[in-house]
Structure formats: C-alpha cells, structure tokens
mmCIF file of C-alpha atoms and ligand atoms in Angstrom:
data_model
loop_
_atom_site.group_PDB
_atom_site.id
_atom_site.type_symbol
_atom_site.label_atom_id
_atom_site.label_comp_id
_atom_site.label_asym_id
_atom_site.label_seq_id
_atom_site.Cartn_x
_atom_site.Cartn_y
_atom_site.Cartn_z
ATOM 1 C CA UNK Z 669 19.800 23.204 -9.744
ATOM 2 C CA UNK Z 670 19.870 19.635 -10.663
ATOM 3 C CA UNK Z 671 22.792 17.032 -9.787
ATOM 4 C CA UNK Z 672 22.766 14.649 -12.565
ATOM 5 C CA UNK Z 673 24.042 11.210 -11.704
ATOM 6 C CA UNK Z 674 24.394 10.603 -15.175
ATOM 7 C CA UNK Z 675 23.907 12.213 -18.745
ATOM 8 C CA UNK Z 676 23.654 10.101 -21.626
ATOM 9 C CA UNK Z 677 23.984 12.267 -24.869
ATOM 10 C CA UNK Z 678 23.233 11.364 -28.540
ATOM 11 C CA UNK Z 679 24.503 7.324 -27.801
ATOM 12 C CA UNK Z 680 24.497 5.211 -30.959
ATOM 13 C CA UNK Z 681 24.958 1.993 -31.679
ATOM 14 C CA UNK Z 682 24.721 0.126 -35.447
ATOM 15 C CA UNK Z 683 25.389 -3.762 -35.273
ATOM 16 C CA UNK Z 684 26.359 -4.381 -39.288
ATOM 17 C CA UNK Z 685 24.696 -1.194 -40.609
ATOM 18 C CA UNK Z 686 21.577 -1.009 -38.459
ATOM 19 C CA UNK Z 687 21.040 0.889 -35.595
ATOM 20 C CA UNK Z 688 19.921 -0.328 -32.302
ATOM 21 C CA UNK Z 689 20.826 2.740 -30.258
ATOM 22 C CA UNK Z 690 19.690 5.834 -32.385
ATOM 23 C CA UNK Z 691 20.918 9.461 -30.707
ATOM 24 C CA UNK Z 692 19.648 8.169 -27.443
ATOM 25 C CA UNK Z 693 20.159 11.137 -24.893
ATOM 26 C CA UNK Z 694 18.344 11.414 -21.143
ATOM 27 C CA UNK Z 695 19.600 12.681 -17.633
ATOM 28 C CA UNK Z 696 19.168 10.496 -14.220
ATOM 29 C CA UNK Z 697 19.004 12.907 -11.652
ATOM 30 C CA UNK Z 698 21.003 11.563 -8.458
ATOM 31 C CA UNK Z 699 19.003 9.706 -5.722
ATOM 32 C CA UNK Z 700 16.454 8.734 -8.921
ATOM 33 C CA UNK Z 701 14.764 5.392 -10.033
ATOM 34 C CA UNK Z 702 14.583 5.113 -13.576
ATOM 35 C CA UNK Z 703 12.524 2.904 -15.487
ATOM 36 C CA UNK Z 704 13.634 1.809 -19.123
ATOM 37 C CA UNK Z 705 10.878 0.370 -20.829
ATOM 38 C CA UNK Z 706 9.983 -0.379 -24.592
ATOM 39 C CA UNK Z 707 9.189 -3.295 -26.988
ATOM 40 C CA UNK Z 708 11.424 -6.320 -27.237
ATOM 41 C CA UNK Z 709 14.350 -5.497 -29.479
ATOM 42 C CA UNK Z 710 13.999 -1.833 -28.426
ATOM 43 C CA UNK Z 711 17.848 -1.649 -27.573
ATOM 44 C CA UNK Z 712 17.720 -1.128 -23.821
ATOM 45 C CA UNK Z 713 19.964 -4.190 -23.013
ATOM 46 C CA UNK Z 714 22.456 -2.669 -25.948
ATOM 47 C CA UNK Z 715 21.892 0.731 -24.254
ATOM 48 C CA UNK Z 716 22.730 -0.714 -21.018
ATOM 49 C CA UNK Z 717 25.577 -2.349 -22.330
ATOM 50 C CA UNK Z 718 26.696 0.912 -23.559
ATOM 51 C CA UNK Z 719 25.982 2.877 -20.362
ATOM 52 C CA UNK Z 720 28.435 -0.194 -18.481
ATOM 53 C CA UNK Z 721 31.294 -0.185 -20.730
ATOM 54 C CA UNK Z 722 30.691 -3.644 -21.970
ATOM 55 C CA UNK Z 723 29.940 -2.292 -25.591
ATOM 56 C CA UNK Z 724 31.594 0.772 -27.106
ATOM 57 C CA UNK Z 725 29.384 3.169 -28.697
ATOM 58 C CA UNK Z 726 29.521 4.356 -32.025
ATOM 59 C CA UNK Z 727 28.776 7.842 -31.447
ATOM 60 C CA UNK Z 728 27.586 10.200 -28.208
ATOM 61 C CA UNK Z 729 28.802 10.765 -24.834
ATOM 62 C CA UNK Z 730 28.263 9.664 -21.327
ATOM 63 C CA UNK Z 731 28.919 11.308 -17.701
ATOM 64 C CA UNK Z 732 28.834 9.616 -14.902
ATOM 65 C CA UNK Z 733 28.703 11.219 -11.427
ATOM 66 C CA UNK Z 734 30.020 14.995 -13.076
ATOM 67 C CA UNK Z 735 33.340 13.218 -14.938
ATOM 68 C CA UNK Z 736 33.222 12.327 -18.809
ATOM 69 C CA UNK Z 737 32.836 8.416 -19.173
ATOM 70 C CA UNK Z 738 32.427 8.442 -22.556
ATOM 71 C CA UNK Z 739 34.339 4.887 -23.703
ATOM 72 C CA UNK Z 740 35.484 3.669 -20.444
ATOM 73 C CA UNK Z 741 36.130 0.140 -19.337
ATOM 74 C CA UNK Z 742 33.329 -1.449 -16.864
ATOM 75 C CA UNK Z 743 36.161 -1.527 -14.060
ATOM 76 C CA UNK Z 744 36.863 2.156 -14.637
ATOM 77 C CA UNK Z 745 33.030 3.185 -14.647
ATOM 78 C CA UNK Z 746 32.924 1.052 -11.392
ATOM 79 C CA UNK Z 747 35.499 3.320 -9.546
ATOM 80 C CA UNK Z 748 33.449 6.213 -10.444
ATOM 81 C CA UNK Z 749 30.301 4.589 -8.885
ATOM 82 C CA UNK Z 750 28.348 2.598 -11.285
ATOM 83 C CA UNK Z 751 27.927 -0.518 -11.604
ATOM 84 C CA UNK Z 752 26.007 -3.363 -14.036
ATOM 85 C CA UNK Z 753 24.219 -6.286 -11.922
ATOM 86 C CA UNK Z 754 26.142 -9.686 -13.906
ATOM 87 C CA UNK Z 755 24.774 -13.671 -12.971
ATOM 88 C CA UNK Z 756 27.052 -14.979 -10.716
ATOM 89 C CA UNK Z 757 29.938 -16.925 -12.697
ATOM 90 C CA UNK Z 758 30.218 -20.184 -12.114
ATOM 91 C CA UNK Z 759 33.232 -20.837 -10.212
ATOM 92 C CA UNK Z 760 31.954 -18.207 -7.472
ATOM 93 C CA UNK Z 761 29.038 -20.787 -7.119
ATOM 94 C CA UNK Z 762 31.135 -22.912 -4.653
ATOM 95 C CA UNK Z 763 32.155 -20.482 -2.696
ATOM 96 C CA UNK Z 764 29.452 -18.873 0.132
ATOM 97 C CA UNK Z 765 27.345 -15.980 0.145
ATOM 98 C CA UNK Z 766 29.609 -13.848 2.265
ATOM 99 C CA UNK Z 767 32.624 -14.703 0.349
ATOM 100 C CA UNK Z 768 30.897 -14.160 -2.928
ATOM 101 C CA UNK Z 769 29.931 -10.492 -1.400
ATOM 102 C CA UNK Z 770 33.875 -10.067 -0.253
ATOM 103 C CA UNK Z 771 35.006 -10.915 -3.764
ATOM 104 C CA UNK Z 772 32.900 -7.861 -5.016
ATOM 105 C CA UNK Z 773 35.442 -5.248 -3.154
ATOM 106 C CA UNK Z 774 36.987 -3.251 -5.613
ATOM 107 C CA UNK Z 775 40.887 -3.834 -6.098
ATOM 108 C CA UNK Z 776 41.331 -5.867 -3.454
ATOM 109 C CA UNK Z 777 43.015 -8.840 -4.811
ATOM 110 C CA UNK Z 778 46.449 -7.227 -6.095
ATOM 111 C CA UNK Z 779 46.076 -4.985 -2.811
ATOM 112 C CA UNK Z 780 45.950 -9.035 -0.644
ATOM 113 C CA UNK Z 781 48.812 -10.221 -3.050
ATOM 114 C CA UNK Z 782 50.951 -7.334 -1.838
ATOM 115 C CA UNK Z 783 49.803 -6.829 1.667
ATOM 116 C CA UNK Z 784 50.624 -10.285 1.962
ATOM 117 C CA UNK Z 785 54.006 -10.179 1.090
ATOM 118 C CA UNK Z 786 54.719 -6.567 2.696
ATOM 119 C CA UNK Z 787 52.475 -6.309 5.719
ATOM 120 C CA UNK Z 788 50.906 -9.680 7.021
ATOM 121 C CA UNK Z 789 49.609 -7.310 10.086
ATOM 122 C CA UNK Z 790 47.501 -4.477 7.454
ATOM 123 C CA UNK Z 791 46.161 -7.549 5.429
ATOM 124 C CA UNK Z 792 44.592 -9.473 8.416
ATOM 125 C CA UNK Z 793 43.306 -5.890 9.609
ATOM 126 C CA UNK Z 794 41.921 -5.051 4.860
ATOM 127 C CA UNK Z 795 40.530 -8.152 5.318
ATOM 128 C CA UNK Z 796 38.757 -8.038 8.418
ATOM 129 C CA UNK Z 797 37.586 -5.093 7.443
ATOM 130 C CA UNK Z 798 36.255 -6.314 4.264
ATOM 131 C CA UNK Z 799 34.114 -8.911 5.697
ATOM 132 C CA UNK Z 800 32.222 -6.458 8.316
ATOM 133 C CA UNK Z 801 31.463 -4.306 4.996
ATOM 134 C CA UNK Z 802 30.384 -7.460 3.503
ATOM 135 C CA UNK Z 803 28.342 -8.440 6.242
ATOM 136 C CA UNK Z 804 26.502 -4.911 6.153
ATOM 137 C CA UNK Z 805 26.104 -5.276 2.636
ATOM 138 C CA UNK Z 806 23.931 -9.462 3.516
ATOM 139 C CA UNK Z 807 22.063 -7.245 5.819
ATOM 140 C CA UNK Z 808 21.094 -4.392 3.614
ATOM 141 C CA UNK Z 809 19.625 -7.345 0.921
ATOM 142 C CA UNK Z 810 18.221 -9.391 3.741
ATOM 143 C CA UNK Z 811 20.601 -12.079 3.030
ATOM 144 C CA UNK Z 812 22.521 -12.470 6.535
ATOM 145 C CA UNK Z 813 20.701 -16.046 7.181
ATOM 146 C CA UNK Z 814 22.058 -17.407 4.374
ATOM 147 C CA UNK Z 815 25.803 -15.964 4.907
ATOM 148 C CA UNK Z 816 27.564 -19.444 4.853
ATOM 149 C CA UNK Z 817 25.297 -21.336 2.368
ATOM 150 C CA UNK Z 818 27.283 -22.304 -0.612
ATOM 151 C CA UNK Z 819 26.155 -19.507 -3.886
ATOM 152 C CA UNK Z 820 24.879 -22.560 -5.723
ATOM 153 C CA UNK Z 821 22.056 -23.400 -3.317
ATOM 154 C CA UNK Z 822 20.360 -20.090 -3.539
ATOM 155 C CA UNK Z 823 17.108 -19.731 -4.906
ATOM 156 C CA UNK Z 824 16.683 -17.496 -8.332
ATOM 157 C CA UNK Z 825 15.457 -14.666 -6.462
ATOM 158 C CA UNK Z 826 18.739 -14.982 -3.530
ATOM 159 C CA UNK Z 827 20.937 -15.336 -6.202
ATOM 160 C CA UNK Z 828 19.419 -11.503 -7.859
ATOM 161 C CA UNK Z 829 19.461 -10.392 -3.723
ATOM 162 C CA UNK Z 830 23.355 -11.388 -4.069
ATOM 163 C CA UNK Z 831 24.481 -9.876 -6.956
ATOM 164 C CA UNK Z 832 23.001 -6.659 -5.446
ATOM 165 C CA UNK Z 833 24.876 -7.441 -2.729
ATOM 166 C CA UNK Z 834 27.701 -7.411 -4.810
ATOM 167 C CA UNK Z 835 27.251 -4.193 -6.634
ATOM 168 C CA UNK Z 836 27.152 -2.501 -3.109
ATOM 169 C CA UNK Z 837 29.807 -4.495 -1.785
ATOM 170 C CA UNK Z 838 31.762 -3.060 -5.267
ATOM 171 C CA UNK Z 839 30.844 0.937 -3.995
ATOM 172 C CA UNK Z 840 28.402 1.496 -6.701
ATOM 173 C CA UNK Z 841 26.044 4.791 -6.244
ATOM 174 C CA UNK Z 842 24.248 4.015 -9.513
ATOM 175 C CA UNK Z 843 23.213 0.341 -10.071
ATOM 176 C CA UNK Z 844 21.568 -0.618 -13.805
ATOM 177 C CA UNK Z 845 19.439 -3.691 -13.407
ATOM 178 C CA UNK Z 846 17.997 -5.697 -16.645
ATOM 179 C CA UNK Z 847 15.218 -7.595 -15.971
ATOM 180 C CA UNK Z 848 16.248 -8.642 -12.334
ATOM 181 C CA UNK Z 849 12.342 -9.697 -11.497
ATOM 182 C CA UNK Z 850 12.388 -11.902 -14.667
ATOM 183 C CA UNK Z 851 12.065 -15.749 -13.866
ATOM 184 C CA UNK Z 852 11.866 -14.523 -9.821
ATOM 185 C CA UNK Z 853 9.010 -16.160 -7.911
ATOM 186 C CA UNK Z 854 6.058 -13.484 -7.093
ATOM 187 C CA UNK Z 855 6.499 -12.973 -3.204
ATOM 188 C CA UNK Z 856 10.481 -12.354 -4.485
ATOM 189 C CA UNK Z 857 9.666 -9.671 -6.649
ATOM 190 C CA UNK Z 858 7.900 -7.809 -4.144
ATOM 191 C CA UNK Z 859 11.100 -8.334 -1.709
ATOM 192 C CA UNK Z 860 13.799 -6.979 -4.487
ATOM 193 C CA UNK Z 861 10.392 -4.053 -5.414
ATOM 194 C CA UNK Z 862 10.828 -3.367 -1.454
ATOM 195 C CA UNK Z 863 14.476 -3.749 -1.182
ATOM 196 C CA UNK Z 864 15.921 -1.454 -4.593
ATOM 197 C CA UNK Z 865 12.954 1.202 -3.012
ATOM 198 C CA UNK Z 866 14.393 0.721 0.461
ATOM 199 C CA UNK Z 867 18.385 1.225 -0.339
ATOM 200 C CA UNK Z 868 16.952 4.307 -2.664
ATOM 201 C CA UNK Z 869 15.529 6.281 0.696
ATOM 202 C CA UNK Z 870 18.311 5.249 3.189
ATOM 203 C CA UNK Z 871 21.179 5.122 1.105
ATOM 204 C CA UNK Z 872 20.502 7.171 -1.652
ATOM 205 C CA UNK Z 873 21.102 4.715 -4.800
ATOM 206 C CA UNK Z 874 20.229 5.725 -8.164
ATOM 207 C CA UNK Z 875 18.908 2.937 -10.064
ATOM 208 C CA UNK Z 876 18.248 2.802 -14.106
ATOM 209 C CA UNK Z 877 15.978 -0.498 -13.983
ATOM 210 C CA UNK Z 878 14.839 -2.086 -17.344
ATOM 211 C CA UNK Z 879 11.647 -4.594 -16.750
ATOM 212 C CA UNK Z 880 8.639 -6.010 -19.083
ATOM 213 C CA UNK Z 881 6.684 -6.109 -15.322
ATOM 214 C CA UNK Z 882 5.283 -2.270 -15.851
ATOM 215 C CA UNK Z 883 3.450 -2.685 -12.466
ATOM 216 C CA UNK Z 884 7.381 -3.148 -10.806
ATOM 217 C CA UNK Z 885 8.056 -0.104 -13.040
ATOM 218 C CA UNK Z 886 5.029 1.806 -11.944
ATOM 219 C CA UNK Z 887 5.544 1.067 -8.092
ATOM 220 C CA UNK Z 888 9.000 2.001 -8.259
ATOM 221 C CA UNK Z 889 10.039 4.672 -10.861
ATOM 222 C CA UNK Z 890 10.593 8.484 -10.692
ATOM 223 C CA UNK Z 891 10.906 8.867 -13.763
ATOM 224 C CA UNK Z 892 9.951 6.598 -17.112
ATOM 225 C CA UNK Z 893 12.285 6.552 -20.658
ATOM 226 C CA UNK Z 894 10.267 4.572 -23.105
ATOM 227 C CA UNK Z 895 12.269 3.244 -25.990
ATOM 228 C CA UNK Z 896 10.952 1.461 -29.841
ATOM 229 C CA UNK Z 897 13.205 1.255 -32.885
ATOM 230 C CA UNK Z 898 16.268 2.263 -30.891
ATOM 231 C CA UNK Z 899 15.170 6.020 -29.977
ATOM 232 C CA UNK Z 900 13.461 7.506 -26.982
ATOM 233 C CA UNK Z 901 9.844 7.644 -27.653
ATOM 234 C CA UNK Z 902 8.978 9.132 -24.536
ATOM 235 C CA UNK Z 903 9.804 9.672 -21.211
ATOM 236 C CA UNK Z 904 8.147 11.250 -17.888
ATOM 237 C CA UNK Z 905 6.792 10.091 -14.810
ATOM 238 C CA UNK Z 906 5.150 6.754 -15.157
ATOM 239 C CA UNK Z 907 1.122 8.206 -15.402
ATOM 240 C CA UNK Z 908 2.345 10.646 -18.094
ATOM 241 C CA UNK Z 909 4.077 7.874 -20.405
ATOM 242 C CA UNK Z 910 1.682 5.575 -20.038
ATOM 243 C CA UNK Z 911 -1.097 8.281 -21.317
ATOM 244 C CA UNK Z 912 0.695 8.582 -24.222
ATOM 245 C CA UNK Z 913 -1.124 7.601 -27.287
ATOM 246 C CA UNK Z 914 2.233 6.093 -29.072
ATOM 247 C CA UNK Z 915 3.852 4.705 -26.102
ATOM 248 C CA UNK Z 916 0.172 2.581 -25.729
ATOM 249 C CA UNK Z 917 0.089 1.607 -29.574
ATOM 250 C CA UNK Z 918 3.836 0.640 -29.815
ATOM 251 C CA UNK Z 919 4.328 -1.199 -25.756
ATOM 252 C CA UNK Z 920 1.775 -0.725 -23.187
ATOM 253 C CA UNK Z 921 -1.116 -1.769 -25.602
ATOM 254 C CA UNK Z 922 0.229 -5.229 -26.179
ATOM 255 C CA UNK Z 923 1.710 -5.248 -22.896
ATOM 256 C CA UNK Z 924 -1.469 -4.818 -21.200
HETATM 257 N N1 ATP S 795 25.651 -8.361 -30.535
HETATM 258 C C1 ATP S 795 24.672 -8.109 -31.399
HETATM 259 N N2 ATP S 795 24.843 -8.241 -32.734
HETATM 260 C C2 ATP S 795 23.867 -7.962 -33.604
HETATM 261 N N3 ATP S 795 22.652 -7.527 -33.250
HETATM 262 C C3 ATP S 795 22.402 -7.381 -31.944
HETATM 263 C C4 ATP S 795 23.390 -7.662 -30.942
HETATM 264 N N4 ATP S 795 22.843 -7.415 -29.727
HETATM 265 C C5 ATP S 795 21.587 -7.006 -29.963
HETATM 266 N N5 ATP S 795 21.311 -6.995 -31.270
HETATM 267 C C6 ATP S 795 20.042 -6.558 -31.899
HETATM 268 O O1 ATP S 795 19.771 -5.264 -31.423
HETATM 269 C C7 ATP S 795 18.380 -5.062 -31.236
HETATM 270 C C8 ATP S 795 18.141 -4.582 -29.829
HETATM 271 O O2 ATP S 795 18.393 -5.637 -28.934
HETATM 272 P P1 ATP S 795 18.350 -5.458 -27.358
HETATM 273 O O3 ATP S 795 18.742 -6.767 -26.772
HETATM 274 O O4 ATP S 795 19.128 -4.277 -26.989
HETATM 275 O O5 ATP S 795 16.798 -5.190 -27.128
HETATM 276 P P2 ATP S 795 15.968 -5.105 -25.773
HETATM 277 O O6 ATP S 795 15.208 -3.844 -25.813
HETATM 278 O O7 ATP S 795 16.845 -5.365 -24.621
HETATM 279 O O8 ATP S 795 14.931 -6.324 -25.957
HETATM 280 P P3 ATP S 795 14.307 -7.317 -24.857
HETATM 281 O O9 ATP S 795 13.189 -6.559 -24.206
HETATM 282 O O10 ATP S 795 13.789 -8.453 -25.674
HETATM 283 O O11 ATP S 795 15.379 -7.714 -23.901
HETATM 284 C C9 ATP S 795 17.720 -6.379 -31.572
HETATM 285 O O12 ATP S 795 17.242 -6.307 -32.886
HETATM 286 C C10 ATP S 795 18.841 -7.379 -31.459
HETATM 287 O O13 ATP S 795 18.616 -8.464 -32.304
HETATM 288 MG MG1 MG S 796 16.936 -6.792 -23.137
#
C-alpha cells in the first residue's frame, strides 16, 4: 500500500495560449525526496507555483496529505502541511533569526491580538511556547549560534538555512524547494545536502526539490521527475533517468 503525500493529476498551465504545464501528473510518496529536474523554461518553477497555490491551474487536480487541494490558497495548503520555501521579505531583515523563525507560526498573530486583550496570562504562556518551538526549529538547521543576529547579516546560504527554519517553524510535512543551492557557497551546499537528508530520516519530511546541481539531485533523491516542453519526460530513480536516451539529449547532455 502506498501513502501518497501528494498526487498531482493532469496540472496545466497556458500563459497567453501556450502551455507551460502540459497534463503534468506524478505521486510523492510520504517520507520521499523528489527531484524535479529538466531544461530551463521546462515549467518546474510554474509547476511549483501551481503545487503552492501561488498560481491557479488551468486544468488537473492536486491532493495533498489524502484531502483534495485542488485551487487552494498557499495559507490553506500550509494548514494541511505543505509549504513553499519564499526569500525572506525585507522588513523581516531587521528583525533576528529567532524572531524571524517565531513569525513563521501559523495563525499566531490574530491568536496574540486576542489573547492579548482576553487572556494576558495564555499569551505570555502561546508565546513562550512559541519561542522553545522556534528554538528547536535554529537547532534542527544548525542555526542556534546565530539566534540573535539581525536576518540581514546572514550569509546567502544562513539566509536558505532560515527560511527552512521557517517552513518547519510554519508545521510543514512537505517542503518544495527551487533552486535553494543556487548562488550558495560550496561547503553550504553540502550543509543544506546534509541537513534536507538529515530532517528526511529523523523527522520524516517529504521534500519535492528542483536544482540544475544534478550531483545535489543524485545524492539526495528517491525518486527523479524529469520535465522539457512542459510535460514529464521521465521519471524514476536517479540512475534510471539519467540512462535515458531522451532525458541525456534534451538535459543531462548539455548539463554534463
Ligand atoms: N508569469 C508568466 N507569464 C508568461 N510566461 C511565463 C510566466 N512564468 C513563466 N513563464 C514562461 O513559462 C515557461 C516555463 O518557465 P518556468 O520558470 O516554469 O521554467 P523553469 O523550468 O523553472 O526554468 P528554470 O530552470 O530556468 O528556472 C518559460 O517559457 C517562461 O518564460
Ligand atoms: Mg525555475
């Protein structure tokens, strides 16, 4: 019996009359790592976007965790467990690491608002609360040293630590990363490589992760989608795409 974590069925997407996303369907078994890879314009960010709520799809269904998602908001896909890594906005840059984590708690500002008003006592207590999550969370990405640094003074590969941070600190089970070793020094990538494989075996975190570095694919993945022109070319584990004549002549070829 399988346990999907999500099923993505027959997803379009046409951006003035040509499609990006074409019928795209795949399941991510729970407690998997999948790799998304394909030629520049392939449409995996649009996919992702799809998959997050940030762009509605044409056509096709998703289901997240066993409940139809098909169309929902990113904040409503985020209650049922998954969750989009974002750059940190601006005006979070100010504030420190551990607050920036805090922020990430799902609900919890009209919850403060209220509690405040209603129950000074139960706030204190939600709040205290929230920042010994949010210190587990710095732990889990290695981050603890850096709890009280401002965001802005991170380096590139911190900041990609934090907003993982973040999507734990938000309850996901499924986090969808694109391109989080991009731009991140060498010994970095091999810290987040470690880290998403680490949180995978002791926490059980699915991850979709789209990346042009196939060696951070190869290292990490279960299982391998390959996408060109919009549509699923291939998928399988990592040695069995990567054999494949097509997937070599359209990605891996140049890639290589
Ligand atoms: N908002 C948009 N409006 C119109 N066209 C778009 C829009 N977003 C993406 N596209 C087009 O859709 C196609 C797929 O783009 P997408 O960004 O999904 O590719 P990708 O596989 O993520 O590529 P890359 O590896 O370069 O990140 C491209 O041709 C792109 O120009
Ligand atoms: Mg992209």
């Amino acid at each position: 019996m399988t346990d999907p974590a999500m099923v993505v069925s027959g997803l379009t997407k046409c951006f003035g009359g040509v499609t990006v996303v074409d019928d795209v369907s795949f399941v991510v078994e729970r407690g998997q790592i999948l790799g998304l890879i394909g030629p520049n314009g392939a449409g995996k960010t649009t996919l992702f976007n799809l998959l997050s709520g940030v762009l509605k799809a044409d056509g096709g269904r998703l289901a997240v965790n066993g409940t139809d998602a098909t169309g929902l908001p990113p904040h409503r896909l985020a209650r049922l467990g998954l969750v989009r890594t974002f750059q940190l906005a601006r005006e979070l840059d100010q504030l420190t690491v551990l607050e920036n984590v805090m922020l990430a708690a799902q609900d919890n500002v009209g919850e403060r608002l209220m509690g405040a008003l209603l129950r000074p006592t139960a706030t204190a207590r939600a709040e205290r609360d929230a920042q010994e999550r949010a210190w587990e969370m710095l732990a889990r990405v290695s981050l603890t040293p850096h709890a009280g640094k401002r965001a802005a003074n991170l380096s590139g590969g911190q900041k990609k630590l934090l907003e993982l941070a973040r999507c734990l600190m938000a309850g996901a089970d499924i986090i969808l990363l694109d391109e989080i070793a991009a731009g991140v020094a060498p010994h970095l990538v091999e810290e987040i490589k470690h880290l998403i494989a680490r949180l995978n075996r002791d926490h059980g975190t699915t991850f979709l992760v789209i990346e042009h570095n196939i060696g951070f694919i190869r290292d990490l993945s279960s299982r391998v989608v390959v996408m060109a022109s919009g549509k699923v070319l291939a998928e399988g584990s990592f040695a069995h795409v990567a054999a494949n004549p097509a997937v070599i002549e359209s990605y891996l070829g140049q890639a290589a």
